[in-house]
Amino acid sequence: DGGITQSPKYLFRKEGQNVTLSCEQNLNHDAMYWYRQDPGQGLRLIYYSQIVNDFQKGDIAEGYSVSREKKESFPLTVTSAQKNPTAFYLCASSIEVRGLDTEAFFGQGTRLTVV
Amino acid sequence: SQKIEQNSEALNIQEGKTATLTCNYTNYSPAYLQWYRQDPGRGPVFLLLIRENEKEKRKERLKVTFDTTLKQSLFHITASQPADSATYLCAPTLSNSNSGYALNFGKGTSLLVTP
């Protein structure tokens, strides 16, 4: 089945540690996105990528890093510089970013808890 | 600055009635607007897309309107069912935000349909 997979579903880390969230898609989509969702808040865009080896900062990129070495994969690293890393993280993909009338497909999310 | 506003209060309606959710936006002119459904602990799922030259779009029990003069989209669910209970997110596409052309979402409106 085609889709977008995030792993793990739940992740616990100690404060000060970097952690990498996985996102893989087999939809052959060029565009991939990372969002963060906090209780009572909407989805806030962290980073997005339009093509392999290229990515752009979203509205809340500070404390995060990404890579796009393969079309299928867009991992997100939450660094120790991120002040409030505990949140629900969502990865999405679409055919292309500038194909504005194309839907986004979301993964099931990773709930990160930093203690 | 650009804003996307959805009813922050939960909408409670009785089964069989029509639910109407509102999405207002300010300080930009999106060419498209998408609606998504999100269940607790899961990623959003695409429902409908409407273009600026389309006043109304329908899909089964769903209807979306897009009024570029009022800067507003209305999302209707007719003959609502308890299974429709979820959070509904609107996503007008932004063309001049820090996020480039990536999808930006409202905070969502929670809908509860009671038997």
PDB file of N, CA, C and O in Angstrom, chain A residues 73-105:
ATOM      1  N   SER A  73      12.533  10.006   1.842  1.00  0.00           N
ATOM      2  CA  SER A  73      12.803  10.173   3.258  1.00  0.00           C
ATOM      3  C   SER A  73      13.053  11.633   3.637  1.00  0.00           C
ATOM      4  O   SER A  73      13.774  12.359   2.922  1.00  0.00           O
ATOM      5  N   PHE A  74      12.505  12.049   4.763  1.00  0.00           N
ATOM      6  CA  PHE A  74      12.663  13.436   5.215  1.00  0.00           C
ATOM      7  C   PHE A  74      12.738  13.436   6.750  1.00  0.00           C
ATOM      8  O   PHE A  74      11.799  13.832   7.440  1.00  0.00           O
ATOM      9  N   PRO A  75      13.851  13.009   7.321  1.00  0.00           N
ATOM     10  CA  PRO A  75      13.945  12.931   8.781  1.00  0.00           C
ATOM     11  C   PRO A  75      14.083  14.294   9.442  1.00  0.00           C
ATOM     12  O   PRO A  75      14.692  15.210   8.872  1.00  0.00           O
ATOM     13  N   LEU A  76      13.515  14.407  10.608  1.00  0.00           N
ATOM     14  CA  LEU A  76      13.560  15.645  11.396  1.00  0.00           C
ATOM     15  C   LEU A  76      14.346  15.399  12.672  1.00  0.00           C
ATOM     16  O   LEU A  76      14.053  14.453  13.405  1.00  0.00           O
ATOM     17  N   THR A  77      15.335  16.234  12.930  1.00  0.00           N
ATOM     18  CA  THR A  77      16.088  16.153  14.176  1.00  0.00           C
ATOM     19  C   THR A  77      15.668  17.290  15.090  1.00  0.00           C
ATOM     20  O   THR A  77      15.687  18.456  14.694  1.00  0.00           O
ATOM     21  N   VAL A  78      15.261  16.922  16.283  1.00  0.00           N
ATOM     22  CA  VAL A  78      14.924  17.902  17.305  1.00  0.00           C
ATOM     23  C   VAL A  78      16.177  18.062  18.153  1.00  0.00           C
ATOM     24  O   VAL A  78      16.622  17.108  18.813  1.00  0.00           O
ATOM     25  N   THR A  79      16.772  19.218  18.112  1.00  0.00           N
ATOM     26  CA  THR A  79      18.045  19.412  18.803  1.00  0.00           C
ATOM     27  C   THR A  79      17.824  19.910  20.231  1.00  0.00           C
ATOM     28  O   THR A  79      16.708  20.322  20.596  1.00  0.00           O
ATOM     29  N   SER A  80      18.885  19.915  20.980  1.00  0.00           N
ATOM     30  CA  SER A  80      18.806  20.383  22.368  1.00  0.00           C
ATOM     31  C   SER A  80      18.538  21.881  22.430  1.00  0.00           C
ATOM     32  O   SER A  80      18.175  22.411  23.477  1.00  0.00           O
ATOM     33  N   ALA A  81      18.663  22.562  21.304  1.00  0.00           N
ATOM     34  CA  ALA A  81      18.394  24.003  21.269  1.00  0.00           C
ATOM     35  C   ALA A  81      16.901  24.318  21.232  1.00  0.00           C
ATOM     36  O   ALA A  81      16.501  25.470  21.462  1.00  0.00           O
ATOM     37  N   GLN A  82      16.100  23.310  20.961  1.00  0.00           N
ATOM     38  CA  GLN A  82      14.640  23.520  20.926  1.00  0.00           C
ATOM     39  C   GLN A  82      14.148  23.592  22.370  1.00  0.00           C
ATOM     40  O   GLN A  82      14.263  22.622  23.128  1.00  0.00           O
ATOM     41  N   LYS A  83      13.560  24.734  22.738  1.00  0.00           N
ATOM     42  CA  LYS A  83      13.249  24.972  24.143  1.00  0.00           C
ATOM     43  C   LYS A  83      12.066  24.175  24.662  1.00  0.00           C
ATOM     44  O   LYS A  83      12.019  23.797  25.826  1.00  0.00           O
ATOM     45  N   ASN A  84      11.110  23.919  23.831  1.00  0.00           N
ATOM     46  CA  ASN A  84       9.915  23.180  24.257  1.00  0.00           C
ATOM     47  C   ASN A  84       9.638  22.055  23.266  1.00  0.00           C
ATOM     48  O   ASN A  84       8.709  22.144  22.473  1.00  0.00           O
ATOM     49  N   PRO A  85      10.432  21.006  23.282  1.00  0.00           N
ATOM     50  CA  PRO A  85      10.313  19.983  22.252  1.00  0.00           C
ATOM     51  C   PRO A  85       9.140  19.026  22.410  1.00  0.00           C
ATOM     52  O   PRO A  85       8.758  18.366  21.444  1.00  0.00           O
ATOM     53  N   THR A  86       8.563  18.943  23.584  1.00  0.00           N
ATOM     54  CA  THR A  86       7.452  18.011  23.785  1.00  0.00           C
ATOM     55  C   THR A  86       6.262  18.459  22.955  1.00  0.00           C
ATOM     56  O   THR A  86       5.734  19.555  23.146  1.00  0.00           O
ATOM     57  N   ALA A  87       5.820  17.591  22.028  1.00  0.00           N
ATOM     58  CA  ALA A  87       4.741  17.946  21.109  1.00  0.00           C
ATOM     59  C   ALA A  87       4.404  16.730  20.257  1.00  0.00           C
ATOM     60  O   ALA A  87       5.061  15.689  20.321  1.00  0.00           O
ATOM     61  N   PHE A  88       3.384  16.901  19.438  1.00  0.00           N
ATOM     62  CA  PHE A  88       2.973  15.903  18.457  1.00  0.00           C
ATOM     63  C   PHE A  88       3.512  16.364  17.104  1.00  0.00           C
ATOM     64  O   PHE A  88       3.219  17.475  16.664  1.00  0.00           O
ATOM     65  N   TYR A  89       4.330  15.533  16.468  1.00  0.00           N
ATOM     66  CA  TYR A  89       4.970  15.910  15.209  1.00  0.00           C
ATOM     67  C   TYR A  89       4.344  15.148  14.056  1.00  0.00           C
ATOM     68  O   TYR A  89       4.211  13.925  14.091  1.00  0.00           O
ATOM     69  N   LEU A  90       4.010  15.892  13.013  1.00  0.00           N
ATOM     70  CA  LEU A  90       3.348  15.314  11.846  1.00  0.00           C
ATOM     71  C   LEU A  90       4.171  15.564  10.601  1.00  0.00           C
ATOM     72  O   LEU A  90       4.623  16.679  10.344  1.00  0.00           O
ATOM     73  N   CYS A  91       4.337  14.526   9.819  1.00  0.00           N
ATOM     74  CA  CYS A  91       5.007  14.609   8.533  1.00  0.00           C
ATOM     75  C   CYS A  91       3.955  14.486   7.442  1.00  0.00           C
ATOM     76  O   CYS A  91       2.949  13.765   7.610  1.00  0.00           O
ATOM     77  N   ALA A  92       4.145  15.185   6.345  1.00  0.00           N
ATOM     78  CA  ALA A  92       3.193  15.127   5.241  1.00  0.00           C
ATOM     79  C   ALA A  92       3.939  15.169   3.919  1.00  0.00           C
ATOM     80  O   ALA A  92       5.107  15.575   3.857  1.00  0.00           O
ATOM     81  N   SER A  93       3.261  14.765   2.882  1.00  0.00           N
ATOM     82  CA  SER A  93       3.831  14.863   1.541  1.00  0.00           C
ATOM     83  C   SER A  93       2.735  15.249   0.558  1.00  0.00           C
ATOM     84  O   SER A  93       1.538  15.050   0.818  1.00  0.00           O
ATOM     85  N   SER A  94       3.149  15.844  -0.552  1.00  0.00           N
ATOM     86  CA  SER A  94       2.226  16.146  -1.640  1.00  0.00           C
ATOM     87  C   SER A  94       3.007  16.055  -2.939  1.00  0.00           C
ATOM     88  O   SER A  94       4.243  16.026  -2.938  1.00  0.00           O
ATOM     89  N   ILE A  95       2.277  16.024  -4.028  1.00  0.00           N
ATOM     90  CA  ILE A  95       2.933  15.842  -5.318  1.00  0.00           C
ATOM     91  C   ILE A  95       4.010  16.896  -5.507  1.00  0.00           C
ATOM     92  O   ILE A  95       5.131  16.617  -5.905  1.00  0.00           O
ATOM     93  N   GLU A  96       3.665  18.150  -5.238  1.00  0.00           N
ATOM     94  CA  GLU A  96       4.642  19.230  -5.299  1.00  0.00           C
ATOM     95  C   GLU A  96       4.134  20.375  -4.451  1.00  0.00           C
ATOM     96  O   GLU A  96       2.944  20.497  -4.215  1.00  0.00           O
ATOM     97  N   VAL A  97       5.020  21.204  -3.989  1.00  0.00           N
ATOM     98  CA  VAL A  97       4.628  22.332  -3.151  1.00  0.00           C
ATOM     99  C   VAL A  97       3.863  23.350  -3.967  1.00  0.00           C
ATOM    100  O   VAL A  97       2.844  23.873  -3.557  1.00  0.00           O
ATOM    101  N   ARG A  98       4.338  23.623  -5.176  1.00  0.00           N
ATOM    102  CA  ARG A  98       3.715  24.697  -5.939  1.00  0.00           C
ATOM    103  C   ARG A  98       2.517  24.214  -6.731  1.00  0.00           C
ATOM    104  O   ARG A  98       1.898  24.982  -7.430  1.00  0.00           O
ATOM    105  N   GLY A  99       2.194  22.960  -6.623  1.00  0.00           N
ATOM    106  CA  GLY A  99       0.930  22.456  -7.146  1.00  0.00           C
ATOM    107  C   GLY A  99      -0.105  22.697  -6.090  1.00  0.00           C
ATOM    108  O   GLY A  99      -0.491  21.804  -5.355  1.00  0.00           O
ATOM    109  N   LEU A 100      -0.528  23.915  -5.999  1.00  0.00           N
ATOM    110  CA  LEU A 100      -1.274  24.335  -4.826  1.00  0.00           C
ATOM    111  C   LEU A 100      -2.606  23.640  -4.677  1.00  0.00           C
ATOM    112  O   LEU A 100      -3.213  23.691  -3.625  1.00  0.00           O
ATOM    113  N   ASP A 101      -3.081  23.026  -5.711  1.00  0.00           N
ATOM    114  CA  ASP A 101      -4.384  22.380  -5.604  1.00  0.00           C
ATOM    115  C   ASP A 101      -4.243  20.882  -5.386  1.00  0.00           C
ATOM    116  O   ASP A 101      -5.138  20.130  -5.721  1.00  0.00           O
ATOM    117  N   THR A 102      -3.111  20.452  -4.864  1.00  0.00           N
ATOM    118  CA  THR A 102      -2.960  19.031  -4.576  1.00  0.00           C
ATOM    119  C   THR A 102      -3.016  18.811  -3.074  1.00  0.00           C
ATOM    120  O   THR A 102      -2.490  19.578  -2.288  1.00  0.00           O
ATOM    121  N   GLU A 103      -3.645  17.710  -2.697  1.00  0.00           N
ATOM    122  CA  GLU A 103      -3.830  17.429  -1.290  1.00  0.00           C
ATOM    123  C   GLU A 103      -2.535  16.958  -0.657  1.00  0.00           C
ATOM    124  O   GLU A 103      -1.638  16.442  -1.325  1.00  0.00           O
ATOM    125  N   ALA A 104      -2.471  17.119   0.651  1.00  0.00           N
ATOM    126  CA  ALA A 104      -1.348  16.622   1.432  1.00  0.00           C
ATOM    127  C   ALA A 104      -1.753  15.323   2.121  1.00  0.00           C
ATOM    128  O   ALA A 104      -2.881  15.188   2.595  1.00  0.00           O
ATOM    129  N   PHE A 105      -0.837  14.389   2.140  1.00  0.00           N
ATOM    130  CA  PHE A 105      -1.046  13.114   2.824  1.00  0.00           C
ATOM    131  C   PHE A 105      -0.205  13.143   4.099  1.00  0.00           C
ATOM    132  O   PHE A 105       0.986  13.443   4.041  1.00  0.00           O
TER     133      PHE A 105
END
